[in-house]
PDB file of C-alpha atoms in Angstrom:
ATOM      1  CA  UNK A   1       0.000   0.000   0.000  1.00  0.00           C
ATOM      2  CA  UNK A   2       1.255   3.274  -0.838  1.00  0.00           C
ATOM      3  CA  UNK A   3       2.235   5.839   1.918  1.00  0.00           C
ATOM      4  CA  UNK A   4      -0.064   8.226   0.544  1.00  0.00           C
ATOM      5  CA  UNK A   5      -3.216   6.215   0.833  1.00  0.00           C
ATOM      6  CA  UNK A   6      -2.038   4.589   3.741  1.00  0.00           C
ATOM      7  CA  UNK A   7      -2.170   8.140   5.791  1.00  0.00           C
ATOM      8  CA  UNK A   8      -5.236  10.241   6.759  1.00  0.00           C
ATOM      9  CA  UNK A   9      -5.594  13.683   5.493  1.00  0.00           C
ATOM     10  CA  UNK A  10      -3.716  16.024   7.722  1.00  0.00           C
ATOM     11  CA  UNK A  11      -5.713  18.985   8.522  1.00  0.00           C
ATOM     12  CA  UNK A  12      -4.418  22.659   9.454  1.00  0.00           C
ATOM     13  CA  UNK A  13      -3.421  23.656  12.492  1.00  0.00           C
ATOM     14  CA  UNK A  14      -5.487  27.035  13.569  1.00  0.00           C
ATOM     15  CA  UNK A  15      -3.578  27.201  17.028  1.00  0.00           C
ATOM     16  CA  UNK A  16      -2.039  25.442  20.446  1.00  0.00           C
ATOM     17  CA  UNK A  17      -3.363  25.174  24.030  1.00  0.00           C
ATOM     18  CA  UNK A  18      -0.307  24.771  26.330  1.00  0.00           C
ATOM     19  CA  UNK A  19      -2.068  23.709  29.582  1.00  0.00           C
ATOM     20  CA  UNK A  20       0.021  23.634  32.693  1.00  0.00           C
ATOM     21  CA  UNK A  21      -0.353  22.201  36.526  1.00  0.00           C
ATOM     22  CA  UNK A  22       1.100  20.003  39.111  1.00  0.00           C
ATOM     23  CA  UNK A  23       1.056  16.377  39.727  1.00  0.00           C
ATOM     24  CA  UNK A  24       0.798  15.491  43.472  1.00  0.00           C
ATOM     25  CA  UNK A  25       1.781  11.838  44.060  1.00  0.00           C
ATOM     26  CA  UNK A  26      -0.183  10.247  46.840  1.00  0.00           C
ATOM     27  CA  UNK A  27       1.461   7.581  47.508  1.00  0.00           C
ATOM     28  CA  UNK A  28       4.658   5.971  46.476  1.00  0.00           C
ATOM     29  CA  UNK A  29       5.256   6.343  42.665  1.00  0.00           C
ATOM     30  CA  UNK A  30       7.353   3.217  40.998  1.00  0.00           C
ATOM     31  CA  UNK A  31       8.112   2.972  37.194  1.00  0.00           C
ATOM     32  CA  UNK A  32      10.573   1.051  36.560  1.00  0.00           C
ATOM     33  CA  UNK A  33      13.767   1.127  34.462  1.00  0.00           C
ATOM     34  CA  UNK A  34      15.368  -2.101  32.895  1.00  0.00           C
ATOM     35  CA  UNK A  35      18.171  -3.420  34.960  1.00  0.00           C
ATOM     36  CA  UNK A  36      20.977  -5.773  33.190  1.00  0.00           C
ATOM     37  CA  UNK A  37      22.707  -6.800  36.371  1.00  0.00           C
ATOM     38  CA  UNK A  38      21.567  -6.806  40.411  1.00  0.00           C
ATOM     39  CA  UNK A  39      23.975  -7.545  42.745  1.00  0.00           C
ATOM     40  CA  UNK A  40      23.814  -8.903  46.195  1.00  0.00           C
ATOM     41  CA  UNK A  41      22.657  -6.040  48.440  1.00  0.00           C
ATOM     42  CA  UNK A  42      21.143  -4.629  45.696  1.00  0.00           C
ATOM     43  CA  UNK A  43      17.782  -2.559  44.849  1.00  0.00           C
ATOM     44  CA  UNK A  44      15.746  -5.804  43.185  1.00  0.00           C
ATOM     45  CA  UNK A  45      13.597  -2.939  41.100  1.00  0.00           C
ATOM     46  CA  UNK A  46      14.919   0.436  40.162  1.00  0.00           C
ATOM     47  CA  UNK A  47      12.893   3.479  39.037  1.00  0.00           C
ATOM     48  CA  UNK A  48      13.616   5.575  35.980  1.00  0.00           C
ATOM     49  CA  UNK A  49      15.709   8.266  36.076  1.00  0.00           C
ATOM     50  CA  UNK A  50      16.978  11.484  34.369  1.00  0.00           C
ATOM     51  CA  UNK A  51      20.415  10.063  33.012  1.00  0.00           C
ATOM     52  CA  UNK A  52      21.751  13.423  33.139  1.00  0.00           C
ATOM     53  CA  UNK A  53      20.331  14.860  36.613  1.00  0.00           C
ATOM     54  CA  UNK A  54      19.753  11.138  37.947  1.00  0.00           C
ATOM     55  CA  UNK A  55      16.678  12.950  39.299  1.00  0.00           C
ATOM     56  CA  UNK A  56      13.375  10.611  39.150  1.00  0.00           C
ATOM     57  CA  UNK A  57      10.639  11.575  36.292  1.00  0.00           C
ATOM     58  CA  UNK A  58       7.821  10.205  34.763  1.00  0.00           C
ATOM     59  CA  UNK A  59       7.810   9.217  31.247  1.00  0.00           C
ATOM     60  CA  UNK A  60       5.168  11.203  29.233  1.00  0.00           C
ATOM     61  CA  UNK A  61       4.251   7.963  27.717  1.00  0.00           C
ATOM     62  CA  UNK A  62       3.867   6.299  30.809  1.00  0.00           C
ATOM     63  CA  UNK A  63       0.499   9.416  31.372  1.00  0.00           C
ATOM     64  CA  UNK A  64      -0.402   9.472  27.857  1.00  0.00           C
ATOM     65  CA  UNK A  65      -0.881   5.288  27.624  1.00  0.00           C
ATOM     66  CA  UNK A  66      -2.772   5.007  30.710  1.00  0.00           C
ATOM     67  CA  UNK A  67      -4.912   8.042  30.182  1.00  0.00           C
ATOM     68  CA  UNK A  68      -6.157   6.861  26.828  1.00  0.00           C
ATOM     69  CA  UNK A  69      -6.434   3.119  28.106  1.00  0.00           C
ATOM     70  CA  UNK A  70      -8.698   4.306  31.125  1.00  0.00           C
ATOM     71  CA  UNK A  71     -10.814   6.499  28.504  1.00  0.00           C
ATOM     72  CA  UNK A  72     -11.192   3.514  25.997  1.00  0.00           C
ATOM     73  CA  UNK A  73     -12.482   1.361  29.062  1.00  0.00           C
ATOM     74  CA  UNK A  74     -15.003   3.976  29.716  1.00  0.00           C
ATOM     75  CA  UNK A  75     -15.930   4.762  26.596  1.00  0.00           C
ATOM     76  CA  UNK A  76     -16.452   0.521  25.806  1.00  0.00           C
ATOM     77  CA  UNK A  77     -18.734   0.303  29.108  1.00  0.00           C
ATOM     78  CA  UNK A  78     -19.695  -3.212  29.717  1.00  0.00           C
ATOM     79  CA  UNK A  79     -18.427  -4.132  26.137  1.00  0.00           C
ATOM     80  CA  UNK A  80     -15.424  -5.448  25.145  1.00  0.00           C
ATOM     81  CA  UNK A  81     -12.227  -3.164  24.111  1.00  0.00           C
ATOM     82  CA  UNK A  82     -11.574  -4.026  20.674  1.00  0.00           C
ATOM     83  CA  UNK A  83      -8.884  -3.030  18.354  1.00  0.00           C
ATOM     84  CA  UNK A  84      -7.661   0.098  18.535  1.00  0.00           C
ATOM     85  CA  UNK A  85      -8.793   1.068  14.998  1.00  0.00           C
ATOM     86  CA  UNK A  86     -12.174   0.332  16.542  1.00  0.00           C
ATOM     87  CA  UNK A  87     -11.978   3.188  19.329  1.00  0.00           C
ATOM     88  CA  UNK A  88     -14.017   5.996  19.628  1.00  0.00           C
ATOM     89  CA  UNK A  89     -13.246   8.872  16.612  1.00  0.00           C
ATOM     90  CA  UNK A  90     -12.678  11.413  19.430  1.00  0.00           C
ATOM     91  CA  UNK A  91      -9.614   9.281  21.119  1.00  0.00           C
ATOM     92  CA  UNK A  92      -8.370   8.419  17.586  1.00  0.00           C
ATOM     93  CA  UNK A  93      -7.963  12.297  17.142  1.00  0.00           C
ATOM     94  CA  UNK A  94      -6.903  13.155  20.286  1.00  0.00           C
ATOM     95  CA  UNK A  95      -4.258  10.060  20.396  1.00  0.00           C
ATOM     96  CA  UNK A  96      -3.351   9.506  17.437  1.00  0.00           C
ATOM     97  CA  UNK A  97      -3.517   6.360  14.961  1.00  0.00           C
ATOM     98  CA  UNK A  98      -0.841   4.425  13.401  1.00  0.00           C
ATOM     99  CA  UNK A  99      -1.189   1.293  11.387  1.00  0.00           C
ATOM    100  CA  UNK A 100      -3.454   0.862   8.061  1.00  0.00           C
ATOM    101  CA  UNK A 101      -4.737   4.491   8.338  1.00  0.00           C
ATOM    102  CA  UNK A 102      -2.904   7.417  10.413  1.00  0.00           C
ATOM    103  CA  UNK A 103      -3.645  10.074  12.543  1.00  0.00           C
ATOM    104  CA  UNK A 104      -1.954  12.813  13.780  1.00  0.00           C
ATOM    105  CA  UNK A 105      -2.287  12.954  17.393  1.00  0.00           C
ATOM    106  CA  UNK A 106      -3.812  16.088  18.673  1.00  0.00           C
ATOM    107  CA  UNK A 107      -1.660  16.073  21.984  1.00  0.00           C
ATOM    108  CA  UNK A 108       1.622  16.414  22.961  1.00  0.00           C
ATOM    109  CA  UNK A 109       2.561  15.124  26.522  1.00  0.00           C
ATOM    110  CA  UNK A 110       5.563  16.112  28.737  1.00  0.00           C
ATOM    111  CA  UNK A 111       8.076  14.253  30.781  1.00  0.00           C
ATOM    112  CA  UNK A 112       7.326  15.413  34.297  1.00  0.00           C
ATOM    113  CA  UNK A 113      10.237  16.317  36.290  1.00  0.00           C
ATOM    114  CA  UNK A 114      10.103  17.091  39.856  1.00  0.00           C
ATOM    115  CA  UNK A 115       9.748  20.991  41.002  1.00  0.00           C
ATOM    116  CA  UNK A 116      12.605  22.603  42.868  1.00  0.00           C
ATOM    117  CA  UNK A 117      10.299  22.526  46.219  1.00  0.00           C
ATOM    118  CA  UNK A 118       9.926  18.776  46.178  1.00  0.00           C
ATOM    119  CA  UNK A 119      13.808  18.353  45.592  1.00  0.00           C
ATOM    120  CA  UNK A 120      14.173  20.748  48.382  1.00  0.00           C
ATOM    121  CA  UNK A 121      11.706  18.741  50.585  1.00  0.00           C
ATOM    122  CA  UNK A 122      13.755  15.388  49.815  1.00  0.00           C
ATOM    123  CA  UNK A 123      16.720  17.020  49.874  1.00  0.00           C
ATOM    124  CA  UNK A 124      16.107  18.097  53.763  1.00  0.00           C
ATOM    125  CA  UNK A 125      14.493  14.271  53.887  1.00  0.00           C
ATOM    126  CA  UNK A 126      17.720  12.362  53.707  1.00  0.00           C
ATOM    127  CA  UNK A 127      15.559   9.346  51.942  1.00  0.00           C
ATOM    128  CA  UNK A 128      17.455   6.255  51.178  1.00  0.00           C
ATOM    129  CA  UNK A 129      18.449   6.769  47.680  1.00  0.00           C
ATOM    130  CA  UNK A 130      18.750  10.002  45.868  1.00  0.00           C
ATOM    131  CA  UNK A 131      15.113  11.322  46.143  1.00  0.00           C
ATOM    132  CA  UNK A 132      13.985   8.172  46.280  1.00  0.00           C
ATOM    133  CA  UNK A 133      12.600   5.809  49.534  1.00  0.00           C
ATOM    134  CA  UNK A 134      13.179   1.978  49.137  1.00  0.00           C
ATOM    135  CA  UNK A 135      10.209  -0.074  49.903  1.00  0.00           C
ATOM    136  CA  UNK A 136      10.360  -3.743  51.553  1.00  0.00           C
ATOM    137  CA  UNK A 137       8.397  -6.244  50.130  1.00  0.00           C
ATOM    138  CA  UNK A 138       7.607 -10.130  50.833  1.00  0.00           C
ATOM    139  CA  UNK A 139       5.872 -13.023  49.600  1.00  0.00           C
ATOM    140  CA  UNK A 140       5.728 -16.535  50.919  1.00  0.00           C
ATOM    141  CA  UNK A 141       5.051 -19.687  49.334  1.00  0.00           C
ATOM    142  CA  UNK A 142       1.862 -21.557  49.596  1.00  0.00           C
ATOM    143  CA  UNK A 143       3.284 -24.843  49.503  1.00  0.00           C
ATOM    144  CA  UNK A 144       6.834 -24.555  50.943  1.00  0.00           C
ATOM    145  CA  UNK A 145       6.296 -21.108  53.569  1.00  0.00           C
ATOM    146  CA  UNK A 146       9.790 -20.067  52.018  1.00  0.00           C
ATOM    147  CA  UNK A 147       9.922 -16.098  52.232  1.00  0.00           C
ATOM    148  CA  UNK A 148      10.921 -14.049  49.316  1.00  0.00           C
ATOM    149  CA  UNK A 149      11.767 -10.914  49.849  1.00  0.00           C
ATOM    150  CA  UNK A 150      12.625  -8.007  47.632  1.00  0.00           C
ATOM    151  CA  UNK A 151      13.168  -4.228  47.620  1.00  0.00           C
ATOM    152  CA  UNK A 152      11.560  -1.820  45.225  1.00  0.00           C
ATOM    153  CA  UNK A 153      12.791   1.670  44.601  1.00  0.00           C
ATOM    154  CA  UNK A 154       9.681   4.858  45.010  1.00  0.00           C
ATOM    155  CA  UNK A 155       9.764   7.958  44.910  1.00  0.00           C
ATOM    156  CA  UNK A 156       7.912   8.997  47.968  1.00  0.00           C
ATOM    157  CA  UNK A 157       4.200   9.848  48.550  1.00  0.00           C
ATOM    158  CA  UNK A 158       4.130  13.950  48.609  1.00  0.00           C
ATOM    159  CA  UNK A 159       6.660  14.704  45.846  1.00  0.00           C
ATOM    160  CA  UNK A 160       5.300  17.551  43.149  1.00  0.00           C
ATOM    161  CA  UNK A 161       6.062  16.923  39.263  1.00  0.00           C
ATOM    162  CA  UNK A 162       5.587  20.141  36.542  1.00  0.00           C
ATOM    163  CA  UNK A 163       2.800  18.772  34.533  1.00  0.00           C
ATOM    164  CA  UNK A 164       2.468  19.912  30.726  1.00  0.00           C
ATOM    165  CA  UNK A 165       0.115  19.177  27.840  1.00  0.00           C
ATOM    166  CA  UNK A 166      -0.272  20.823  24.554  1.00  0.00           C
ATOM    167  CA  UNK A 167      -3.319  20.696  22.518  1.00  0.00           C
ATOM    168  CA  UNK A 168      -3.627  21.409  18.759  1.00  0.00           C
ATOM    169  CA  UNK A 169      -6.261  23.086  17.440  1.00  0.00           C
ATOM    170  CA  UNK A 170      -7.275  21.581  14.067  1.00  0.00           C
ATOM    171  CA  UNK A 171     -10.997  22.400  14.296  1.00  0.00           C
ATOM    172  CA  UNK A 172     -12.974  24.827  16.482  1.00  0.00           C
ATOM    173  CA  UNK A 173     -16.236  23.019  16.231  1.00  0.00           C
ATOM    174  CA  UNK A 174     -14.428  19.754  18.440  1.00  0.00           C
ATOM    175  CA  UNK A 175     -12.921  22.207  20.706  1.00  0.00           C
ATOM    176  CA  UNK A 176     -15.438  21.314  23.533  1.00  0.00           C
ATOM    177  CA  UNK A 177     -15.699  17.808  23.363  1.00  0.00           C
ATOM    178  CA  UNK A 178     -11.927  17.574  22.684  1.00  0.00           C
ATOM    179  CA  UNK A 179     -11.573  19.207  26.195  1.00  0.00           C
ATOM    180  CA  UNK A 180     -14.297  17.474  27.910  1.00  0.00           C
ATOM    181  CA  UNK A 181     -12.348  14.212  27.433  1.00  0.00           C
ATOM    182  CA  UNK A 182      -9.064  15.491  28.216  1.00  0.00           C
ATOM    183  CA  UNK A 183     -10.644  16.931  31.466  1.00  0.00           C
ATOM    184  CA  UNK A 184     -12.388  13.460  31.885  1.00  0.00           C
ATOM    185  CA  UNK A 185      -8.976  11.844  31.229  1.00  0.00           C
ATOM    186  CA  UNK A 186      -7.218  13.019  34.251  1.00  0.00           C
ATOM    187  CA  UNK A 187     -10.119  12.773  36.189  1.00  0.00           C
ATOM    188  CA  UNK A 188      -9.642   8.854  35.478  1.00  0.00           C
ATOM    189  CA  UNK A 189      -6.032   9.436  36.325  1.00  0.00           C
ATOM    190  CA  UNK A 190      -6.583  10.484  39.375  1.00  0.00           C
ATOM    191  CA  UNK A 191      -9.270   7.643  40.486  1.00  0.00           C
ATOM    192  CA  UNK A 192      -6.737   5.270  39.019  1.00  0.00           C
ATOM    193  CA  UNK A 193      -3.022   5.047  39.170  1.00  0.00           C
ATOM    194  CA  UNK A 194       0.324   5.598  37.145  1.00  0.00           C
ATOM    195  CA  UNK A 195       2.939   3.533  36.943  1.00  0.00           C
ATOM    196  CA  UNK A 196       3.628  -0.503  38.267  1.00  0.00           C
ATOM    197  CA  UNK A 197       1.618  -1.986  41.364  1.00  0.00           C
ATOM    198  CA  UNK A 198      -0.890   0.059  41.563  1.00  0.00           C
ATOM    199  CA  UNK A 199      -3.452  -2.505  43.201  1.00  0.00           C
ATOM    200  CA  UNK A 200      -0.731  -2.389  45.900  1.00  0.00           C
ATOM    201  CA  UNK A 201      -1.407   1.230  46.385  1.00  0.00           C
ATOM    202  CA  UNK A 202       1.382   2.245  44.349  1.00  0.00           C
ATOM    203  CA  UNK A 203       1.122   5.246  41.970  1.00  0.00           C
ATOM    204  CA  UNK A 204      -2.235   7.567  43.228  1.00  0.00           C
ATOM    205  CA  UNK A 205      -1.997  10.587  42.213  1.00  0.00           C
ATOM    206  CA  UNK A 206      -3.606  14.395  42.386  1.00  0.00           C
ATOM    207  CA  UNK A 207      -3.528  17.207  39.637  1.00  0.00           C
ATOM    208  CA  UNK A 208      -3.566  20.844  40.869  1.00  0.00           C
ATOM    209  CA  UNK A 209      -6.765  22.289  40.994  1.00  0.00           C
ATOM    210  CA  UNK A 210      -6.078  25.185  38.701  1.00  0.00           C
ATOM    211  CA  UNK A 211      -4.416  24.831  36.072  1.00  0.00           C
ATOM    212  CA  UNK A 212      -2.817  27.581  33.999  1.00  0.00           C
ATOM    213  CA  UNK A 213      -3.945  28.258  30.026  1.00  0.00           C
ATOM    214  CA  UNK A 214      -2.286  29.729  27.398  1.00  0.00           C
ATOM    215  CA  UNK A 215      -3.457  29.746  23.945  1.00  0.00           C
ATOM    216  CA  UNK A 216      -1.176  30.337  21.055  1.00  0.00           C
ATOM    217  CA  UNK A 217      -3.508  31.681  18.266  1.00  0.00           C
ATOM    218  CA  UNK A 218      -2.028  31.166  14.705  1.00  0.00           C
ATOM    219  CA  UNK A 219      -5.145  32.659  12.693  1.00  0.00           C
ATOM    220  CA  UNK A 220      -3.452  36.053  11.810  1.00  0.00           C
ATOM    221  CA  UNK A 221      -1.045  33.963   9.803  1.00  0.00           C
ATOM    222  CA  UNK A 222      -3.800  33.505   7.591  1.00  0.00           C
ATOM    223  CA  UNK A 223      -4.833  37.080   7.808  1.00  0.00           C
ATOM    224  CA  UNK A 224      -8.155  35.554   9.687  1.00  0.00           C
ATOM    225  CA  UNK A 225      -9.921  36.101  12.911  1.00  0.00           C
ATOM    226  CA  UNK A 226     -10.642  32.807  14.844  1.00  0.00           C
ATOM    227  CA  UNK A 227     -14.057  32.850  16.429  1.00  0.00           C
ATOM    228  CA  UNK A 228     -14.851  34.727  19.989  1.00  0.00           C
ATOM    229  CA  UNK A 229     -14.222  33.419  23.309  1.00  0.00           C
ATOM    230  CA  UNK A 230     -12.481  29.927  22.049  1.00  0.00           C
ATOM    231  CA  UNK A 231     -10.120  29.673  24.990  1.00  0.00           C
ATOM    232  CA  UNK A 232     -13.246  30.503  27.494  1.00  0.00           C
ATOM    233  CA  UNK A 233     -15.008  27.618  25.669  1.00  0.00           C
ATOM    234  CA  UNK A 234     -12.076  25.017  26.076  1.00  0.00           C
ATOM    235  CA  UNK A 235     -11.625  26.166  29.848  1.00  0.00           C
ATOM    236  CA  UNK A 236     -15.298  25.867  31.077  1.00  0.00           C
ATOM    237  CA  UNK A 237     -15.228  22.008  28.877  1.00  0.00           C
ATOM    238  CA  UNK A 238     -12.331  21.192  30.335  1.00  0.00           C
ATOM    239  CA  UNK A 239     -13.440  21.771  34.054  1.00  0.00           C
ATOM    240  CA  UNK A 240     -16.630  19.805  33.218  1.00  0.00           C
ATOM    241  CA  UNK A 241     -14.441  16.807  32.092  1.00  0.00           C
ATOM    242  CA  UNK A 242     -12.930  16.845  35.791  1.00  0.00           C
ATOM    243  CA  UNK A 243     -15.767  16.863  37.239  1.00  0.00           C
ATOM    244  CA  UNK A 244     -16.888  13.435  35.544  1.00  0.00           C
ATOM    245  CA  UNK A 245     -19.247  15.344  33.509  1.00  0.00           C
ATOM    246  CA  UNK A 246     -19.904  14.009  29.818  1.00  0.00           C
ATOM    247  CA  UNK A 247     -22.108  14.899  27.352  1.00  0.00           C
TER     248      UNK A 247
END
């Protein structure tokens, strides 16, 4: 199949929404890096880290996949989650699509690094690795009662992340619903969790509860006016979406 009928028609772009806030862990926070070799005495699971700063982060990805996973499960209800060709036409646009037919992806997530009050806070902490706490974990056979014990790496419950997320603006008439599941998406986030063992309690998380707007408008490019009070519209869907409103 040729490229060009393999790809969607890419549309225009008529501005960006750069929405900013802060991500609150809850409780302990563990994704994981990969880990050739552990030695005796060592961390069994290691979290992933800046390899320049060594300071913890969270993957962009890591928010992005579980925020459109969680919106896919409520969108399916009691039905089954099919293919992902098969999703809902507003999560194919907002995510993306890659395979037989593509989509652009209308957002662009962020790695989250911590904020300089958090590294402050750890920093006066002393915690057991560098801004990170080391968790004790056991499990014990059924059949033989032999104890296995191992040692995950968190960052701790209270530590702040900058959170960013740009939106594109391809069409003003989806701006609202576009927002109302983005808004609806971190409300899942937050009733949910990021990262590995989160039935443990691991990974619970809070967004700020303002969260700071800025829209780039690009219409005077095209010697255009873009239609009144589109950032006020996005806002007000938005806030609906966190509130578990959908319509």
């Amino acid at each position: 199949m040729k490229d060009e009928n393999k790809a969607g028609k890419i549309r225009g772009l008529l501005g960006k929404f750069i929405i900013t806030g802060t991500l609150r862990l809850e409780t302990g926070l563990h994704i994981g890096s990969s880990q050739e070799f552990s030695g005796i005495g060592a961390v069994d699971s290691v979290i992933i880290r800046d390899p320049v700063t060594r300071e913890p982060y969270i993957p962009g990805s890591s928010v992005k996949g579980k925020m459109r996973y969680l919106l896919a499960r409520a969108y399916a209800g009691s039905g089954i989650l099919g293919n992902i060709e098969d999703e809902n036409e507003c999560l194919k646009r907002l995510f993306g699509l890659s395979g037989n037919k593509i989509i652009l992806s209308r957002l662009q997530f962020f790695d989250l690094f911590m904020t300089e009050e958090s590294k402050e806070m750890l920093g006066r902490l002393n915690t057991d690795l560098y801004y990170s706490e080391i968790k004790f974990e056991n499990t014990i056979s059924r059949l033989t009662s032999i104890a296995n014990p191992r040692q995950i790496e968190r960052v701790p419950a209270g530590t702040e992340f900058e959170f960013k997320l740009t939106y594109n603006l391809e069409d003003s008439g989806e701006l609202e619903e576009d927002m109302l599941n983005i808004g609806f998406g971190l409300r899942l986030l937050e009733d949910d969790y990021i990262g590995g063992s989160g039935t443990r309690g691991y990974g619970r998380i809070r967004f700020s509860e303002e969260f700071d707007w800025q829209f780039n408008d690009y219409s005077a490019l095209r010697n255009e006016t873009s239609p009144e009070g589109l950032e006020e519209k996005g806002r007000k869907s938005f806030e609906r979406g966190r509130k578990g409103v959908l319509e």
